[in-house]
């Protein structure tokens, strides 16, 4: 089964995460296929708007911790830094800067690395049951690699969800401006696709200019520099974990899983 599906509906390119059996957890194969789908949609002349969605109950449970890593004795910070620069930092920034409007449709859990899939999108439509969280402080890491937290939630709310690991509901996310629209779960696909088709009626160059204007305004305010610098802060978390335990995370996975289940 393909882990990423791609189709075109009218002028809308639809990218679908397709690992529902593991809540769309992201292994390296999925991320590479996802980046290829983004690149395909970016250059597809028939596509004016890109919609990212997910099959199954949950949008994404984040990074797949069962993904292939070197043996513990072979893991170095240099290896981690190189691998995460490519698949987390470079991929997410590339998706963010695709010169076409992009929409994420999110249902169920969107945990840690899941945020790195929806935050680069221009708009987010969320089902009423959507929950957004980044509980990796439990692992001794100060947040996922793409630090959209402060920009998406504001500084105090960003600190709160990082310090506590709690989930932000769809309603709360809409109130702080992280989510554009909250809809019933059974209407998520229809509502997101209708919005994509509506945007696709606008002139392509105007859409491209509007997106660039907003993204460049954020970059002038420091977004791009902050994403780069906080990525390095993230990597110091791995370095600290390696020095303490010989493994790139300080595992409190049982506590983290229990907290997620209880939310």
Short mmCIF file of C-alpha atoms in Angstrom, two decimals, residues 14-258:
data_model
loop_
_atom_site.label_atom_id
_atom_site.label_comp_id
_atom_site.label_asym_id
_atom_site.label_seq_id
_atom_site.Cartn_x
_atom_site.Cartn_y
_atom_site.Cartn_z
CA UNK A 14 -4.80 16.27 -3.08
CA UNK A 15 -2.03 14.67 -1.02
CA UNK A 16 -3.18 11.99 1.42
CA UNK A 17 -1.26 10.43 4.30
CA UNK A 18 -2.02 6.74 4.05
CA UNK A 19 -0.69 4.87 7.09
CA UNK A 20 -3.96 4.71 9.05
CA UNK A 21 -2.97 1.47 10.79
CA UNK A 22 -0.29 3.41 12.74
CA UNK A 23 -2.18 6.71 12.96
CA UNK A 24 -0.10 8.06 10.05
CA UNK A 25 3.12 7.98 12.05
CA UNK A 26 5.95 9.32 9.92
CA UNK A 27 8.81 7.07 8.97
CA UNK A 28 11.52 8.11 6.54
CA UNK A 29 9.76 6.38 3.64
CA UNK A 30 6.56 8.33 4.22
CA UNK A 31 8.39 11.65 4.57
CA UNK A 32 10.38 11.13 1.38
CA UNK A 33 7.21 10.17 -0.50
CA UNK A 34 5.39 13.15 1.00
CA UNK A 35 8.12 15.53 -0.13
CA UNK A 36 7.95 14.02 -3.63
CA UNK A 37 4.18 14.57 -3.68
CA UNK A 38 4.60 18.20 -2.60
CA UNK A 39 7.17 18.72 -5.34
CA UNK A 40 4.87 17.09 -7.88
CA UNK A 41 1.94 19.31 -6.93
CA UNK A 42 4.16 22.40 -6.94
CA UNK A 43 5.08 21.96 -10.61
CA UNK A 44 1.79 20.48 -11.84
CA UNK A 45 0.36 23.16 -14.13
CA UNK A 46 -3.16 21.77 -13.64
CA UNK A 47 -2.95 22.37 -9.88
CA UNK A 48 -3.70 25.79 -8.38
CA UNK A 49 -4.32 24.75 -4.75
CA UNK A 50 -2.88 21.88 -2.69
CA UNK A 51 -4.89 20.01 -0.07
CA UNK A 52 -3.15 17.81 2.52
CA UNK A 53 -5.33 15.29 4.34
CA UNK A 54 -5.02 11.94 6.10
CA UNK A 55 -6.82 8.61 5.97
CA UNK A 56 -7.99 7.04 9.21
CA UNK A 57 -9.04 8.31 12.63
CA UNK A 58 -5.98 10.52 13.19
CA UNK A 59 -4.11 13.07 11.14
CA UNK A 60 -0.68 12.03 12.43
CA UNK A 61 0.81 10.57 15.59
CA UNK A 62 4.13 12.24 14.76
CA UNK A 63 7.51 10.63 14.15
CA UNK A 64 7.50 6.85 13.99
CA UNK A 65 9.81 5.85 16.84
CA UNK A 66 10.14 2.40 15.24
CA UNK A 67 11.78 3.91 12.17
CA UNK A 68 15.24 2.62 11.34
CA UNK A 69 18.04 4.19 13.37
CA UNK A 70 21.66 3.17 13.64
CA UNK A 71 22.59 0.92 16.53
CA UNK A 72 22.82 2.96 19.76
CA UNK A 73 26.63 2.83 19.81
CA UNK A 74 26.71 4.21 16.25
CA UNK A 75 24.36 7.17 16.79
CA UNK A 76 26.18 10.49 16.85
CA UNK A 77 24.90 14.04 17.06
CA UNK A 78 26.39 14.66 13.62
CA UNK A 79 24.28 11.82 12.16
CA UNK A 80 21.13 13.08 13.87
CA UNK A 81 21.76 16.68 12.81
CA UNK A 82 22.27 15.70 9.18
CA UNK A 83 19.22 13.43 9.03
CA UNK A 84 16.89 15.89 10.77
CA UNK A 85 18.13 18.86 8.76
CA UNK A 86 17.06 17.10 5.58
CA UNK A 87 13.76 15.47 6.51
CA UNK A 88 12.45 17.89 9.10
CA UNK A 89 13.90 21.36 8.56
CA UNK A 90 14.45 21.43 4.79
CA UNK A 91 11.28 19.54 3.91
CA UNK A 92 8.97 21.65 6.08
CA UNK A 93 10.42 24.96 4.87
CA UNK A 94 10.10 23.81 1.27
CA UNK A 95 6.43 22.88 1.80
CA UNK A 96 5.78 26.21 3.51
CA UNK A 97 7.19 28.11 0.53
CA UNK A 98 5.46 26.21 -2.30
CA UNK A 99 4.14 29.12 -4.42
CA UNK A 100 0.54 27.87 -4.34
CA UNK A 101 -2.11 28.11 -1.60
CA UNK A 102 -2.10 25.06 0.64
CA UNK A 103 -4.71 23.70 3.05
CA UNK A 104 -4.40 21.03 5.75
CA UNK A 105 -7.49 19.06 6.83
CA UNK A 106 -6.90 17.70 10.33
CA UNK A 107 -8.88 15.16 12.32
CA UNK A 108 -8.19 13.33 15.57
CA UNK A 109 -4.70 13.46 17.03
CA UNK A 110 -2.03 15.71 15.57
CA UNK A 111 0.98 15.04 17.76
CA UNK A 112 4.50 16.53 17.69
CA UNK A 113 5.78 15.73 14.19
CA UNK A 114 2.17 15.96 12.99
CA UNK A 115 2.39 19.69 13.62
CA UNK A 116 5.26 19.81 11.14
CA UNK A 117 2.86 18.65 8.43
CA UNK A 118 -0.03 21.05 9.05
CA UNK A 119 1.82 24.18 10.23
CA UNK A 120 3.65 24.74 6.92
CA UNK A 121 0.25 24.90 5.20
CA UNK A 122 -1.36 28.30 4.60
CA UNK A 123 -4.76 27.34 6.01
CA UNK A 124 -5.95 24.66 8.44
CA UNK A 125 -9.46 23.24 8.53
CA UNK A 126 -9.98 21.10 11.64
CA UNK A 127 -12.61 18.58 12.60
CA UNK A 128 -14.30 19.17 15.94
CA UNK A 129 -12.38 16.21 17.40
CA UNK A 130 -8.95 17.48 16.35
CA UNK A 131 -6.31 17.88 19.07
CA UNK A 132 -2.87 19.42 18.59
CA UNK A 133 0.00 18.64 20.97
CA UNK A 134 3.78 18.57 21.29
CA UNK A 135 4.62 16.47 24.36
CA UNK A 136 8.29 15.81 23.56
CA UNK A 137 9.53 17.70 26.63
CA UNK A 138 8.85 14.30 28.21
CA UNK A 139 11.80 13.11 26.10
CA UNK A 140 14.08 15.91 27.28
CA UNK A 141 13.60 17.82 24.01
CA UNK A 142 12.25 21.37 23.96
CA UNK A 143 9.80 20.88 21.09
CA UNK A 144 9.77 19.44 17.58
CA UNK A 145 12.26 20.46 14.91
CA UNK A 146 10.04 23.03 13.14
CA UNK A 147 9.36 25.61 15.84
CA UNK A 148 6.09 27.09 14.67
CA UNK A 149 4.77 27.13 18.25
CA UNK A 150 5.46 30.78 19.08
CA UNK A 151 4.14 32.00 15.72
CA UNK A 152 1.06 29.80 15.66
CA UNK A 153 -0.02 30.12 19.30
CA UNK A 154 1.68 33.19 20.74
CA UNK A 155 4.48 33.04 23.31
CA UNK A 156 2.53 32.31 26.49
CA UNK A 157 0.30 29.63 24.99
CA UNK A 158 3.34 28.10 23.27
CA UNK A 159 5.15 27.85 26.60
CA UNK A 160 2.07 26.36 28.24
CA UNK A 161 1.63 23.49 25.79
CA UNK A 162 5.36 22.77 25.78
CA UNK A 163 5.72 22.90 29.58
CA UNK A 164 2.63 20.73 30.22
CA UNK A 165 2.48 18.59 27.08
CA UNK A 166 -1.29 19.06 26.99
CA UNK A 167 -3.32 19.10 23.79
CA UNK A 168 -4.95 22.16 22.26
CA UNK A 169 -8.49 21.47 21.10
CA UNK A 170 -9.76 22.52 17.68
CA UNK A 171 -11.96 25.19 19.29
CA UNK A 172 -9.03 26.62 21.26
CA UNK A 173 -6.78 26.53 18.18
CA UNK A 174 -9.38 28.50 16.22
CA UNK A 175 -9.60 31.13 18.97
CA UNK A 176 -5.87 31.83 18.87
CA UNK A 177 -5.82 31.88 15.06
CA UNK A 178 -3.94 28.63 14.48
CA UNK A 179 -6.96 27.07 12.78
CA UNK A 180 -9.11 28.85 10.20
CA UNK A 181 -12.28 26.81 10.54
CA UNK A 182 -13.71 24.03 12.73
CA UNK A 183 -16.27 21.69 11.19
CA UNK A 184 -18.05 18.44 12.12
CA UNK A 185 -15.87 15.40 11.52
CA UNK A 186 -18.16 13.98 8.83
CA UNK A 187 -17.93 17.27 6.89
CA UNK A 188 -14.15 17.74 7.09
CA UNK A 189 -13.27 16.39 3.65
CA UNK A 190 -16.12 18.19 1.92
CA UNK A 191 -15.50 21.53 3.63
CA UNK A 192 -11.75 21.48 3.00
CA UNK A 193 -12.19 20.54 -0.66
CA UNK A 194 -14.88 23.19 -1.19
CA UNK A 195 -12.55 25.82 0.26
CA UNK A 196 -9.76 24.62 -2.03
CA UNK A 197 -12.02 24.82 -5.08
CA UNK A 198 -13.18 28.30 -4.07
CA UNK A 199 -9.59 29.54 -3.81
CA UNK A 200 -8.75 27.85 -7.12
CA UNK A 201 -11.13 30.24 -8.93
CA UNK A 202 -8.78 33.14 -8.14
CA UNK A 203 -5.97 34.20 -10.53
CA UNK A 204 -2.84 32.08 -10.00
CA UNK A 205 -0.39 34.97 -10.01
CA UNK A 206 -2.48 36.96 -7.55
CA UNK A 207 -2.58 33.99 -5.20
CA UNK A 208 1.17 33.54 -5.52
CA UNK A 209 1.79 37.23 -4.77
CA UNK A 210 -0.57 37.21 -1.78
CA UNK A 211 1.12 34.16 -0.28
CA UNK A 212 4.57 35.58 -0.82
CA UNK A 213 3.55 38.91 0.73
CA UNK A 214 2.36 37.25 3.94
CA UNK A 215 5.29 34.82 4.17
CA UNK A 216 7.82 37.57 3.49
CA UNK A 217 6.20 39.74 6.16
CA UNK A 218 6.64 36.93 8.66
CA UNK A 219 10.24 36.46 7.56
CA UNK A 220 10.96 40.17 8.02
CA UNK A 221 9.61 39.76 11.56
CA UNK A 222 12.11 36.96 12.11
CA UNK A 223 10.22 33.76 11.30
CA UNK A 224 12.85 32.21 9.03
CA UNK A 225 15.76 33.10 11.32
CA UNK A 226 13.87 31.79 14.34
CA UNK A 227 13.05 28.47 12.66
CA UNK A 228 16.75 28.02 11.84
CA UNK A 229 18.06 28.96 15.28
CA UNK A 230 15.48 26.98 17.26
CA UNK A 231 16.25 23.92 15.14
CA UNK A 232 19.77 24.15 16.57
CA UNK A 233 18.31 24.44 20.07
CA UNK A 234 16.34 21.27 19.36
CA UNK A 235 19.55 19.49 18.39
CA UNK A 236 21.17 20.42 21.73
CA UNK A 237 18.39 18.37 23.32
CA UNK A 238 19.55 15.32 21.38
CA UNK A 239 23.14 16.12 22.33
CA UNK A 240 22.27 16.32 26.01
CA UNK A 241 20.35 13.06 25.84
CA UNK A 242 23.27 11.32 24.14
CA UNK A 243 25.64 12.54 26.85
CA UNK A 244 23.33 11.40 29.64
CA UNK A 245 21.92 8.13 28.33
CA UNK A 246 23.78 7.26 25.13
CA UNK A 247 20.47 7.58 23.24
CA UNK A 248 19.16 10.73 21.48
CA UNK A 249 16.10 11.09 23.71
CA UNK A 250 15.64 10.86 27.45
CA UNK A 251 12.78 8.42 27.32
CA UNK A 252 9.71 8.93 29.42
CA UNK A 253 7.60 7.37 26.69
CA UNK A 254 5.23 5.51 29.02
CA UNK A 255 4.35 8.74 30.83
CA UNK A 256 3.93 10.54 27.52
CA UNK A 257 1.69 7.83 26.07
CA UNK A 258 -0.49 7.76 29.17
#
